[in-house]
Coordinates of C-alpha atoms and ligand atoms in Angstrom, one line a residue:
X416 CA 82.2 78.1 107.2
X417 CA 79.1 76.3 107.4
X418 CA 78.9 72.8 108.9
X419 CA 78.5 69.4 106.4
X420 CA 75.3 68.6 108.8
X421 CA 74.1 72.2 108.4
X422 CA 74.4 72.5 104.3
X423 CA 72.6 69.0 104.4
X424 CA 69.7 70.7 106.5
X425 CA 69.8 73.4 104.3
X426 CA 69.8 71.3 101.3
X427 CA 67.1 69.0 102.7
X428 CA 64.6 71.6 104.5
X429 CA 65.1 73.7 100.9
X430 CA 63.9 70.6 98.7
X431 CA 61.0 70.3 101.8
X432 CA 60.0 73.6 101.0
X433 CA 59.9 74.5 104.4
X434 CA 61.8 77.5 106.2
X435 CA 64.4 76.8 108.4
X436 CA 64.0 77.5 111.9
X437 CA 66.2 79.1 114.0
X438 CA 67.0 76.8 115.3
X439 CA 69.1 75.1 112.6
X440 CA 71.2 77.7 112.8
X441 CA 71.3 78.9 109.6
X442 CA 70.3 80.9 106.7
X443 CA 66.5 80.8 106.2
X444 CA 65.8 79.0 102.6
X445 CA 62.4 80.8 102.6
X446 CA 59.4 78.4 100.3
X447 CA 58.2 79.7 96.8
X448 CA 54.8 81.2 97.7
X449 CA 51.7 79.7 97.5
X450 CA 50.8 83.0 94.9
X451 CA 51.7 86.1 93.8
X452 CA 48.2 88.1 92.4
X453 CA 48.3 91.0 90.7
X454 CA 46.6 93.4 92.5
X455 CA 43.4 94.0 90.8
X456 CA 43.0 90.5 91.8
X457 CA 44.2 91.2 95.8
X458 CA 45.8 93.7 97.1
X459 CA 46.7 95.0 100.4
X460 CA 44.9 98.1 102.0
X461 CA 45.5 100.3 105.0
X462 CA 43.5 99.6 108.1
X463 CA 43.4 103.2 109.4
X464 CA 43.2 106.7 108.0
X465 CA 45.8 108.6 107.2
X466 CA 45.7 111.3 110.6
X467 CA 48.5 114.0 110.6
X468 CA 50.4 113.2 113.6
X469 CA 52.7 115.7 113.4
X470 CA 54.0 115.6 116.9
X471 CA 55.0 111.8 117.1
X472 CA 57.4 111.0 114.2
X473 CA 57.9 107.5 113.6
X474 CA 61.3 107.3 113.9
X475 CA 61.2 107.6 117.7
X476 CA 60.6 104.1 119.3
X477 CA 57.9 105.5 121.3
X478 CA 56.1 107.0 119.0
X479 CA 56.1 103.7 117.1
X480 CA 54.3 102.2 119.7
X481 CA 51.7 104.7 120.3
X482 CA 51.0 104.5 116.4
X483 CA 51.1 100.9 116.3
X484 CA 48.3 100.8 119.6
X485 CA 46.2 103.0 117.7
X486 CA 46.5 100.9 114.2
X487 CA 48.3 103.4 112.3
X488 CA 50.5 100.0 111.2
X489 CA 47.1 97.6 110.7
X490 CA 47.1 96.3 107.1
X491 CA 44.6 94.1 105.3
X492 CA 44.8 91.5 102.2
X493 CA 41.4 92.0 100.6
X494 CA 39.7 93.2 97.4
X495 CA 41.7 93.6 93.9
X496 CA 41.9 97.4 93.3
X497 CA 40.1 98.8 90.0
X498 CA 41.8 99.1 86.6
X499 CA 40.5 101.5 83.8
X500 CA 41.3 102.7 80.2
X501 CA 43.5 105.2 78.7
X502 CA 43.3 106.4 74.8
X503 CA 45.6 108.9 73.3
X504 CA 42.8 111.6 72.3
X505 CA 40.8 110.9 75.8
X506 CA 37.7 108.5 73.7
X507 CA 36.4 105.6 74.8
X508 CA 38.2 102.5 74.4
X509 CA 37.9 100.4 71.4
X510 CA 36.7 96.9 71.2
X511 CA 39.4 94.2 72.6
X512 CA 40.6 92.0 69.8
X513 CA 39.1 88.7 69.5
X514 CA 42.7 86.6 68.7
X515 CA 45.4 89.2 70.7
X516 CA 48.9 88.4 70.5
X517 CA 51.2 88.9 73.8
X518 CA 54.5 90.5 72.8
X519 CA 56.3 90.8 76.0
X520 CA 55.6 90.7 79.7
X521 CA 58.1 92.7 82.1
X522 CA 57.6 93.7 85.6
X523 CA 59.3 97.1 86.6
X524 CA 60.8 97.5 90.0
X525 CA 61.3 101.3 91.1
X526 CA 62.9 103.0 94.1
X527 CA 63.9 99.9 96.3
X528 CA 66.4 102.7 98.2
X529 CA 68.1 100.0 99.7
X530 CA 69.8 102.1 102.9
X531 CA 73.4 101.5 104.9
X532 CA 71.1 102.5 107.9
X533 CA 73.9 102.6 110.4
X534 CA 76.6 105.0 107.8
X535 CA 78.0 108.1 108.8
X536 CA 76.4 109.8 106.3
X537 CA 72.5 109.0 107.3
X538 CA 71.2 112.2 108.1
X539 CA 68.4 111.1 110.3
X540 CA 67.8 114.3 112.1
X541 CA 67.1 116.0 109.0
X542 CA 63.8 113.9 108.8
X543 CA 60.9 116.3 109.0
X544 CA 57.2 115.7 107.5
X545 CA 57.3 117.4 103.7
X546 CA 60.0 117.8 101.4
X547 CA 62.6 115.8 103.4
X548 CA 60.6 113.0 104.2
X549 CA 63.1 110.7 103.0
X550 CA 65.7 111.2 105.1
X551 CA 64.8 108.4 107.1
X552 CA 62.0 106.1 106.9
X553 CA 61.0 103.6 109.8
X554 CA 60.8 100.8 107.5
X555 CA 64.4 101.3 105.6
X556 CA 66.5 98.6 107.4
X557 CA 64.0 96.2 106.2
X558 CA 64.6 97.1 102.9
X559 CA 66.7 93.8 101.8
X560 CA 64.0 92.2 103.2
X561 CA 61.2 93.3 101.0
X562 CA 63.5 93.2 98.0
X563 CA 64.1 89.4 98.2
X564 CA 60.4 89.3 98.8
X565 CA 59.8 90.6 95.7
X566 CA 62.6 88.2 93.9
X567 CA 60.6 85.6 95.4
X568 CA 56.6 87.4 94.0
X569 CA 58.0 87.8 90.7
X570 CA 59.7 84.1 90.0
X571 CA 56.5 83.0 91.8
X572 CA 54.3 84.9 89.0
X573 CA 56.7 84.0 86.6
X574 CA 55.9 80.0 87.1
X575 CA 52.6 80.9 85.3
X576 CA 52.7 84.2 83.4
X577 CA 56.1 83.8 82.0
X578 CA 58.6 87.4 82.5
X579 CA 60.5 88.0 79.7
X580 CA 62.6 90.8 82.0
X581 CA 62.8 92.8 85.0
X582 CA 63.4 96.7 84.5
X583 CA 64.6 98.7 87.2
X584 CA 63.0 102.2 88.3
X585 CA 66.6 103.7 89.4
X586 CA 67.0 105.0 92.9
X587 CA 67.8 101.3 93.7
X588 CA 70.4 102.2 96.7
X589 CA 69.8 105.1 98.9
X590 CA 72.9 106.9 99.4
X591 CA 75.2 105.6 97.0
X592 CA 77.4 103.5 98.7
X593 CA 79.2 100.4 97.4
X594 CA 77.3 98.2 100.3
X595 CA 74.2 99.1 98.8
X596 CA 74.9 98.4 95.7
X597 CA 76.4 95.4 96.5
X598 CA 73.5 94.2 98.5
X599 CA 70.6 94.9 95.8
X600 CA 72.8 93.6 93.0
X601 CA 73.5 90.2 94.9
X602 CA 69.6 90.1 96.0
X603 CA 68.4 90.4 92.5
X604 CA 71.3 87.9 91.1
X605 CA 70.9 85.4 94.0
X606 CA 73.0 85.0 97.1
X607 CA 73.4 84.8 100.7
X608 CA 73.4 88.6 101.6
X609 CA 74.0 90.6 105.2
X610 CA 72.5 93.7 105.1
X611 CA 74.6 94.8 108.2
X612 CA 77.7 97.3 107.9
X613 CA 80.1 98.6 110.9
X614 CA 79.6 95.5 113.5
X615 CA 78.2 92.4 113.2
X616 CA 74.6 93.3 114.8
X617 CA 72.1 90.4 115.9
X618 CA 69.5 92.8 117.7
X619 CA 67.4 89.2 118.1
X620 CA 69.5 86.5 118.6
X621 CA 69.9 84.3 116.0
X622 CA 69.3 83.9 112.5
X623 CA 66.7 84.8 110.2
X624 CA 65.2 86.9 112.9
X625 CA 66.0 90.4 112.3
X626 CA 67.3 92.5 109.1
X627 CA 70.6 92.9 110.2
X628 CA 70.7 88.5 109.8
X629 CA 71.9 87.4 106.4
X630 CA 69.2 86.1 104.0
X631 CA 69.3 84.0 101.6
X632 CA 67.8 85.6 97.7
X633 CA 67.3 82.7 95.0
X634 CA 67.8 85.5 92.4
X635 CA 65.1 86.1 89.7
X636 CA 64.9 83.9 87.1
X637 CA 65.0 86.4 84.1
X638 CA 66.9 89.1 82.9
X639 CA 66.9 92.2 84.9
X640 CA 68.1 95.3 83.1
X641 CA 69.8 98.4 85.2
X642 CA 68.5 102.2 85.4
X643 CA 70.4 104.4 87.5
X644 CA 68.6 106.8 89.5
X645 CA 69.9 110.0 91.7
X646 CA 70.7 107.9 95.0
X647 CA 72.7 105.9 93.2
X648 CA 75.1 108.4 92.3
X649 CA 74.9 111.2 94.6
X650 CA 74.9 111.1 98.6
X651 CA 71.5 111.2 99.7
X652 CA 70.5 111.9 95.9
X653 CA 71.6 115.1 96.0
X654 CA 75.1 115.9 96.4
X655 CA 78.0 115.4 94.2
X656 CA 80.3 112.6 95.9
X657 CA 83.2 114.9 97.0
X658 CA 86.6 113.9 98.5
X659 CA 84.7 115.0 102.2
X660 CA 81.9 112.7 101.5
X661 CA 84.4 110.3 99.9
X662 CA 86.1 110.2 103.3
X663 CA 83.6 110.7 105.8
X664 CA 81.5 107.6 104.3
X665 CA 84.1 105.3 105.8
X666 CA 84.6 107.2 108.8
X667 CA 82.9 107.7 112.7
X668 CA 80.9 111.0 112.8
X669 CA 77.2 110.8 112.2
X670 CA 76.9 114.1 112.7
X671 CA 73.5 114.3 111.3
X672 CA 72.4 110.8 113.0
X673 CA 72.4 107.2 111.9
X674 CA 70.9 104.1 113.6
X675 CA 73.0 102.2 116.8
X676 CA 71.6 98.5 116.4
X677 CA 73.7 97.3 119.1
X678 CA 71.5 99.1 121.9
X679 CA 67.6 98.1 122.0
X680 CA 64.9 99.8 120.4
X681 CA 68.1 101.1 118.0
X682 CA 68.4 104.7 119.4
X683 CA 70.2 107.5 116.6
X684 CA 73.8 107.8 116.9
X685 CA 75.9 110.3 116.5
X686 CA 79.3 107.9 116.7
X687 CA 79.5 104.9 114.3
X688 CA 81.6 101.8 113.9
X689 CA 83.8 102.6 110.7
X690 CA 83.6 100.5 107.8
X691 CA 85.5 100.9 104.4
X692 CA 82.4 98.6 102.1
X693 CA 80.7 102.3 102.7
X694 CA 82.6 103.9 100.3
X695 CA 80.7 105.8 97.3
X696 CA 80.8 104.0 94.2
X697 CA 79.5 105.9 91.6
X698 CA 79.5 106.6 87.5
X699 CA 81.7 104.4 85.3
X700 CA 82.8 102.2 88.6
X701 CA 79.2 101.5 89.6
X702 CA 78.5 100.6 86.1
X703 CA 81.5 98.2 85.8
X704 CA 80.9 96.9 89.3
X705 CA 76.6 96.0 88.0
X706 CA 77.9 95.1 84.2
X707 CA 80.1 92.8 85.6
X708 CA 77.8 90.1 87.3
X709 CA 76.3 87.4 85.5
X710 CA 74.7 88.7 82.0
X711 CA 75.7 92.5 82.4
X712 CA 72.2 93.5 83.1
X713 CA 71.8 95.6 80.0
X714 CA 75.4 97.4 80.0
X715 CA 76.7 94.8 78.2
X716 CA 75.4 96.4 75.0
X717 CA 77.7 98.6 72.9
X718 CA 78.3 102.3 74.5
X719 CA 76.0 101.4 77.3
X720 CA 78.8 102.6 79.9
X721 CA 79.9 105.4 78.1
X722 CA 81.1 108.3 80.5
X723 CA 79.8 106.6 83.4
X724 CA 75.8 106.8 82.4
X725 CA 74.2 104.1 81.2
X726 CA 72.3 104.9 77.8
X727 CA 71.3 101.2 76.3
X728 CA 69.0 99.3 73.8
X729 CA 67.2 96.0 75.2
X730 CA 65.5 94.3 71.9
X731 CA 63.4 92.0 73.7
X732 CA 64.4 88.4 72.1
X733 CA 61.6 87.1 69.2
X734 CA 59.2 90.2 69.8
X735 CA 59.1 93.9 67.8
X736 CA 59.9 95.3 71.0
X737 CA 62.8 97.7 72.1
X738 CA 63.5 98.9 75.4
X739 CA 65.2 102.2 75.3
X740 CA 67.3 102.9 78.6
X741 CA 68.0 106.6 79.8
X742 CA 70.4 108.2 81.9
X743 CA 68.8 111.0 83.7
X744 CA 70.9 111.9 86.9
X745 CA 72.8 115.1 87.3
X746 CA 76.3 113.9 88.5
X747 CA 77.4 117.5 89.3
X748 CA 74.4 117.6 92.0
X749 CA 70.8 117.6 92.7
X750 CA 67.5 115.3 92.9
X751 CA 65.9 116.8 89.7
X752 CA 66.1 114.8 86.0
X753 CA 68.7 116.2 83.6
X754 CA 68.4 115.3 79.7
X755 CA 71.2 117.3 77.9
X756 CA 71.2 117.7 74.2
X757 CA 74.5 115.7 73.6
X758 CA 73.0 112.7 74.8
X759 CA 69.8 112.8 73.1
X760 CA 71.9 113.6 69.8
X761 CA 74.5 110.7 70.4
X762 CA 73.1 108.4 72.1
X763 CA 69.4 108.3 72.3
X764 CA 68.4 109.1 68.8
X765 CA 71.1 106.3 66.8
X766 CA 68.6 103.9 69.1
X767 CA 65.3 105.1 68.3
X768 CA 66.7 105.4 64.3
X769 CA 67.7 101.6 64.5
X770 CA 64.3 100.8 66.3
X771 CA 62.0 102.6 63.5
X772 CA 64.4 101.4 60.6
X773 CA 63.1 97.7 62.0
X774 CA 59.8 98.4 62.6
X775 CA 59.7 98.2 66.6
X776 CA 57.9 99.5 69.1
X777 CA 60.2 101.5 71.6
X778 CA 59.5 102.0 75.3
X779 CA 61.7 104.2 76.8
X780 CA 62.8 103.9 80.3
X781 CA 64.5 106.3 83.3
X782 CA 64.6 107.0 86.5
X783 CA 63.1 110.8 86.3
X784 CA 59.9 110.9 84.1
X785 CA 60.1 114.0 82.2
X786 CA 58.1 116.5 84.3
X787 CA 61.0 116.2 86.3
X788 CA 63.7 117.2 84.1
X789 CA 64.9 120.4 84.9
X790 CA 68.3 122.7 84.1
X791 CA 70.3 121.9 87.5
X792 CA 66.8 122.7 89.7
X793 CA 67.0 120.6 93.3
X794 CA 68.8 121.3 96.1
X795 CA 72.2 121.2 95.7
X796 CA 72.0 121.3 91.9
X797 CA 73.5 123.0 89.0
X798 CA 72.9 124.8 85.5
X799 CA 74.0 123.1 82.6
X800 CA 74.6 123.7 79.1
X801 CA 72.4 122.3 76.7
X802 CA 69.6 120.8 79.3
X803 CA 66.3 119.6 77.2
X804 CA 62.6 120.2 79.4
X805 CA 60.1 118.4 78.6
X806 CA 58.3 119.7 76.0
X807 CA 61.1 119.8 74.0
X808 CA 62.6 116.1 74.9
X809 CA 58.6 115.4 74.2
X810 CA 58.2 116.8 70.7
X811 CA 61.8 114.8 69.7
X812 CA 60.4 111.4 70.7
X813 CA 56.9 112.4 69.1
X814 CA 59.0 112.4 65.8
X815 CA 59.5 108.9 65.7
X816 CA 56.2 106.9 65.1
X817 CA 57.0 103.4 67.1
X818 CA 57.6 105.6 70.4
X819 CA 54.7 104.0 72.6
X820 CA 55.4 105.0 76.3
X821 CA 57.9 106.7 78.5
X822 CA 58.1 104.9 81.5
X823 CA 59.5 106.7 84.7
X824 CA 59.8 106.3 88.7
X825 CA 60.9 108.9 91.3
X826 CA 57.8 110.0 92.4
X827 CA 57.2 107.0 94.5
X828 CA 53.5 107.4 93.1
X829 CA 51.8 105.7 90.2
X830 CA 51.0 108.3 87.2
X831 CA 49.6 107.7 83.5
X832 CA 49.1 110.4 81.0
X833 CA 48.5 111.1 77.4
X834 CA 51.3 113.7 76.1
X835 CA 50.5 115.4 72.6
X836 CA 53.3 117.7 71.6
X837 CA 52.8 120.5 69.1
X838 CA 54.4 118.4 66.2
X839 CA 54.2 114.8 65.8
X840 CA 52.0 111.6 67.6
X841 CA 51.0 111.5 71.0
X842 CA 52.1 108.8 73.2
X843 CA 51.9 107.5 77.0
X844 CA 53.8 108.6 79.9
X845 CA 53.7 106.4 83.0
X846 CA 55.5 106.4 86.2
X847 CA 55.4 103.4 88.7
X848 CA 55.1 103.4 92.8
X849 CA 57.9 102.8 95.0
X850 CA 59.3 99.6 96.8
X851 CA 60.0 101.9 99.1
X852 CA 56.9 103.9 100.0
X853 CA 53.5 102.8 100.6
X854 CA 51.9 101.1 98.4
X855 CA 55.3 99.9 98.1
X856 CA 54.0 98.1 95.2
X857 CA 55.9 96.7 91.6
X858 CA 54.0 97.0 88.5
X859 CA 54.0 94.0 85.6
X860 CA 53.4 95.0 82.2
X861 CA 51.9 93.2 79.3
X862 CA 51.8 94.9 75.7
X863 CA 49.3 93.2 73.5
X864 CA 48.8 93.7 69.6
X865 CA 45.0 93.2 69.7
X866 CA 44.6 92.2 66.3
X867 CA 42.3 95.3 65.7
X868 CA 44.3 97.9 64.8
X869 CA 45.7 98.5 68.8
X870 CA 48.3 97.4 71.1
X871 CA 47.1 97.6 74.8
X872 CA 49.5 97.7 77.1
X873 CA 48.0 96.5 80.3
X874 CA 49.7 97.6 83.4
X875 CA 48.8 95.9 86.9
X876 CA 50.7 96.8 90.0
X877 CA 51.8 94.0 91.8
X878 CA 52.4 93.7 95.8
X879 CA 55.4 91.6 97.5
X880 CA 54.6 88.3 99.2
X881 CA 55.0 88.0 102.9
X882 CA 54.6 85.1 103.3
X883 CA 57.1 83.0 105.4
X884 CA 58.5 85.9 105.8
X885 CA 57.8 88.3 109.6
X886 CA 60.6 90.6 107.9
X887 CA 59.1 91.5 105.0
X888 CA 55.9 91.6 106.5
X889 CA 57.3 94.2 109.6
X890 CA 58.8 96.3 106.0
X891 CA 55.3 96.6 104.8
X892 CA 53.4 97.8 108.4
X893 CA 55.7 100.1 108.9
X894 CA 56.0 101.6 105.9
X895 CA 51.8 101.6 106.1
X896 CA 52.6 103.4 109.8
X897 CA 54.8 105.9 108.3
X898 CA 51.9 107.1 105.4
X899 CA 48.9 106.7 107.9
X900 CA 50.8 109.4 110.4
X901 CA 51.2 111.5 107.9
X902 CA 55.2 111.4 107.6
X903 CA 55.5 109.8 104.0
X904 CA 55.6 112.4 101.3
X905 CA 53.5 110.3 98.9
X906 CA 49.4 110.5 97.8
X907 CA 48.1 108.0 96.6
X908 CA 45.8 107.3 93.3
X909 CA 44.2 105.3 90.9
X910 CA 46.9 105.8 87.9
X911 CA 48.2 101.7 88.8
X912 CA 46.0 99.3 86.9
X913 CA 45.6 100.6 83.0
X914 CA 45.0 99.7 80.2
X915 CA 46.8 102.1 77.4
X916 CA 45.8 101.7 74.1
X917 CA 48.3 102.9 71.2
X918 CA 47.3 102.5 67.5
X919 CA 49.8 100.0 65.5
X920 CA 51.9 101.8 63.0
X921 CA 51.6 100.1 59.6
Ligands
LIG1134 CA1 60.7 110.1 107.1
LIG1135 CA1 76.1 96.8 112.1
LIG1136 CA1 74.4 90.7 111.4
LIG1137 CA1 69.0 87.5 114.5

């Protein structure tokens, strides 16, 4: 229990709008940022070049500080990065209208990966440059961190380019867990969160000070609407959550190596402190456990939980707009996309019927874009009947006129194509960076009907404040630290800052 005097400092340092300090002794109340640019008007670059450094993996204190001497962790706030056109049959651009009408703004969030750094299950040791990359990133205990920076970006952009909704990119835990969850779903919905597990860890004494402190999240000030990604539902996003990962989650042995943040420089462990909030939660009990805070975050709508995936319709309020929300994950195993015929059949293609019966324009949304659907392919993954690739799940959307863009995440790298299947229109793909990975950006969207004939859907990534805010800030260098030496499995691109242009259908 908090102190009378120290809820009154709170409540007064909060309408100040000034953080706490430390000194106060509790939970930072960290100010609304000055701004929140897109990117193409500022953006943050990387102040060295990316050098392999394949012998000094950043996961080893030591080799942090070598990196960090050398600048491999130097970032900059400078110049807005470029934004260019895209057009269905690769022409130029037309004309922008001369009276547009906006008909929603949304900002998606992909691939947070919020981790349980210090559960038996890490498998830190796995961590090589390539494939496995993922396995442990230097920056992933800062992950809450960077998330509530983002809550705080986006209400910040929303106080003058009004949100009508946050969408989710999936893989918004890393390993599945119900602290994970639990953290990203408070952080989003507003609360004071600890992202600590086994002990109570202050590696810097007192509060606000390092990411194993609480932090306080004011929640985002829209709608945000769930997509569940691989890490959500398998341990490390790929294996099926069986009753030895079931009990080892919630015991001692890390035999694979997790983080000890009671020693300095927090060494890997083998031995962990047990804790029972690390138990899997997964399928219908994950979607139960999101559905039931606050507005349901999309799986309030009918059959949106149905057999533990979440396939939903979000008609975004007073526009022509429908968000179509897809279930791509294998439960049975594997990091790949899976789109089975049943699901398309029963649950995708009532939605996209009701959408063209009203005349809206669908977006569809999930986790794996399509070139990453697959018939059980991944590690760990297997066959299934009735799995749909992408040319076919292409040439079923391309039957339904209002389909505008698929939008997708896993990649951790901004993409944008035109697809044009053998039958029907051709539409957009698009997937979006990770929180995660640098960039480490968001991306907002605005879908304009020009007037002329187009919509333009104008994409812009958008980069978390840090200001206030060492935490979020230490999220960002390493992360840049992590790319720069080579040990991020990520390239980078231009594919962020669009603008798609999609004829109107009459
Ligand atoms: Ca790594
Ligand atoms: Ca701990
Ligand atoms: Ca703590
Ligand atoms: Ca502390």
């Amino acid at each position: 229990m908090k102190s009378k005097v120290t809820l009154l400092a709170l409540a007064v340092a909060s309408s100040c709008g000034n953080p706490l300090t430390p000194s106060d002794g509790g939970t930072p109340r960290l100010p609304e940022p000055s701004s929140a640019p897109l990117a193409t008007e500022a953006s943050w670059h990387l102040g060295h070049a990316q050098e392999l450094q394949d012998e000094r993996s950043p996961n080893v204190a030591a080799n942090r500080d070598w990196l960090r001497s050398r600048g491999y962790a130097d970032v900059t706030f400078g110049p807005g990065i470029t934004r260019r056109d895209l057009t269905l049959d690769g022409g130029a651009a037309p004309s922008a209208g001369s009276a547009p009408t906006l008909l929603v703004r949304f900002v998606h969030l992909a691939d947070t990966q919020l981790a349980d750094d210090e559960s038996p299950t890490r498998v830190v040791s796995l961590d090589v440059i390539g494939a496995t990359a993922g396995a442990y990133r230097p920056q992933e205990a800062w992950g809450c961190n960077a998330l509530n920076a983002s809550v705080r970006t986006i209400n910040k952009l929303h106080a003058s380019l009004p949100v009508n909704a946050v969408i989710l990119g999936g893989d918004n835990s890393d390993n599945a867990q119900g602290n994970e969850a639990g953290w990203f779903r408070d952080i989003l919905d507003g609360a004071e969160v600890e992202c600590d597990s086994g002990d109570d860890d202050d590696p810097v004494e007192g509060p606000g000070n390092d990411p194993k402190d609480p932090l306080f999240s004011e929640g985002l000030k829209m709608p945000w609407l769930w997509v569940t990604g691989n890490h959500d539902i398998l341990n490390q996003g790929n294996f099926s959550i069986s009753e030895a990962i079931r009990a080892g989650s919630v015991g001692t042995k890390a035999e694979l190596g997790a983080v000890d943040w009671s020693k300095p420089k927090q060494p890997i462990t083998e031995t962990v402190v047990a804790d029972a909030r690390r138990a899997p939660l997964v399928g219908a009990d994950l979607l139960d456990f999101i559905g039931g805070s606050k507005d349901g975050h999309g799986l309030n709508a009918a059959g949106a939980k149905t057999g533990g995936k979440a396939f939903y319709a979000y008609d975004v309020p007073g526009a022509p707009v429908r968000f179509i929300v897809l279930d791509t994950t294998a439960p049975s195993g594997g990091a790949d996309g899976l789109m089975l015929r049943g699901d398309v059949e029963t649950r995708v293609r009532p939605l996209l019927e009701e959408a063209e019966a009203q005349g809206k324009y669908v977006l569809l949304f999930s986790h794996h874009p399509p070139p990453s659907f697959t018939n059980g392919g991944g590690f760990a993954g297997m066959g299934q009947d009735g799995a749909m690739l992408a040319p076919e799940w292409r040439e079923f959307l391309a039957q339904y006129p209002h389909v505008v863009m698929h939008v997708g995440a896993h990649t951790h790298k901004f993409r944008a194509a035109a697809v044009t299947p053998a039958t029907g229109h051709a539409f957009f793909e698009t997937e979006t960076s990770s929180l995660t990975d640098w960039p480490q950006q968001m991306r907002v969207f605005e879908i304009w009907n020009e007037g002329n004939g187009y919509l333009r859907i104008h994409a812009t990534p958008l980069d978390f404040t840090e200001e206030n805010d060492p935490l979020a800030s230490e999220f960002r260098r390493r992360s840049a630290m992590d790319f720069t030496a080579g040990w991020a499995d990520v390239t980078l691109n231009d594919d962020g800052a669009l603008d798609f242009w999609f004829p109107t259908v009459d």
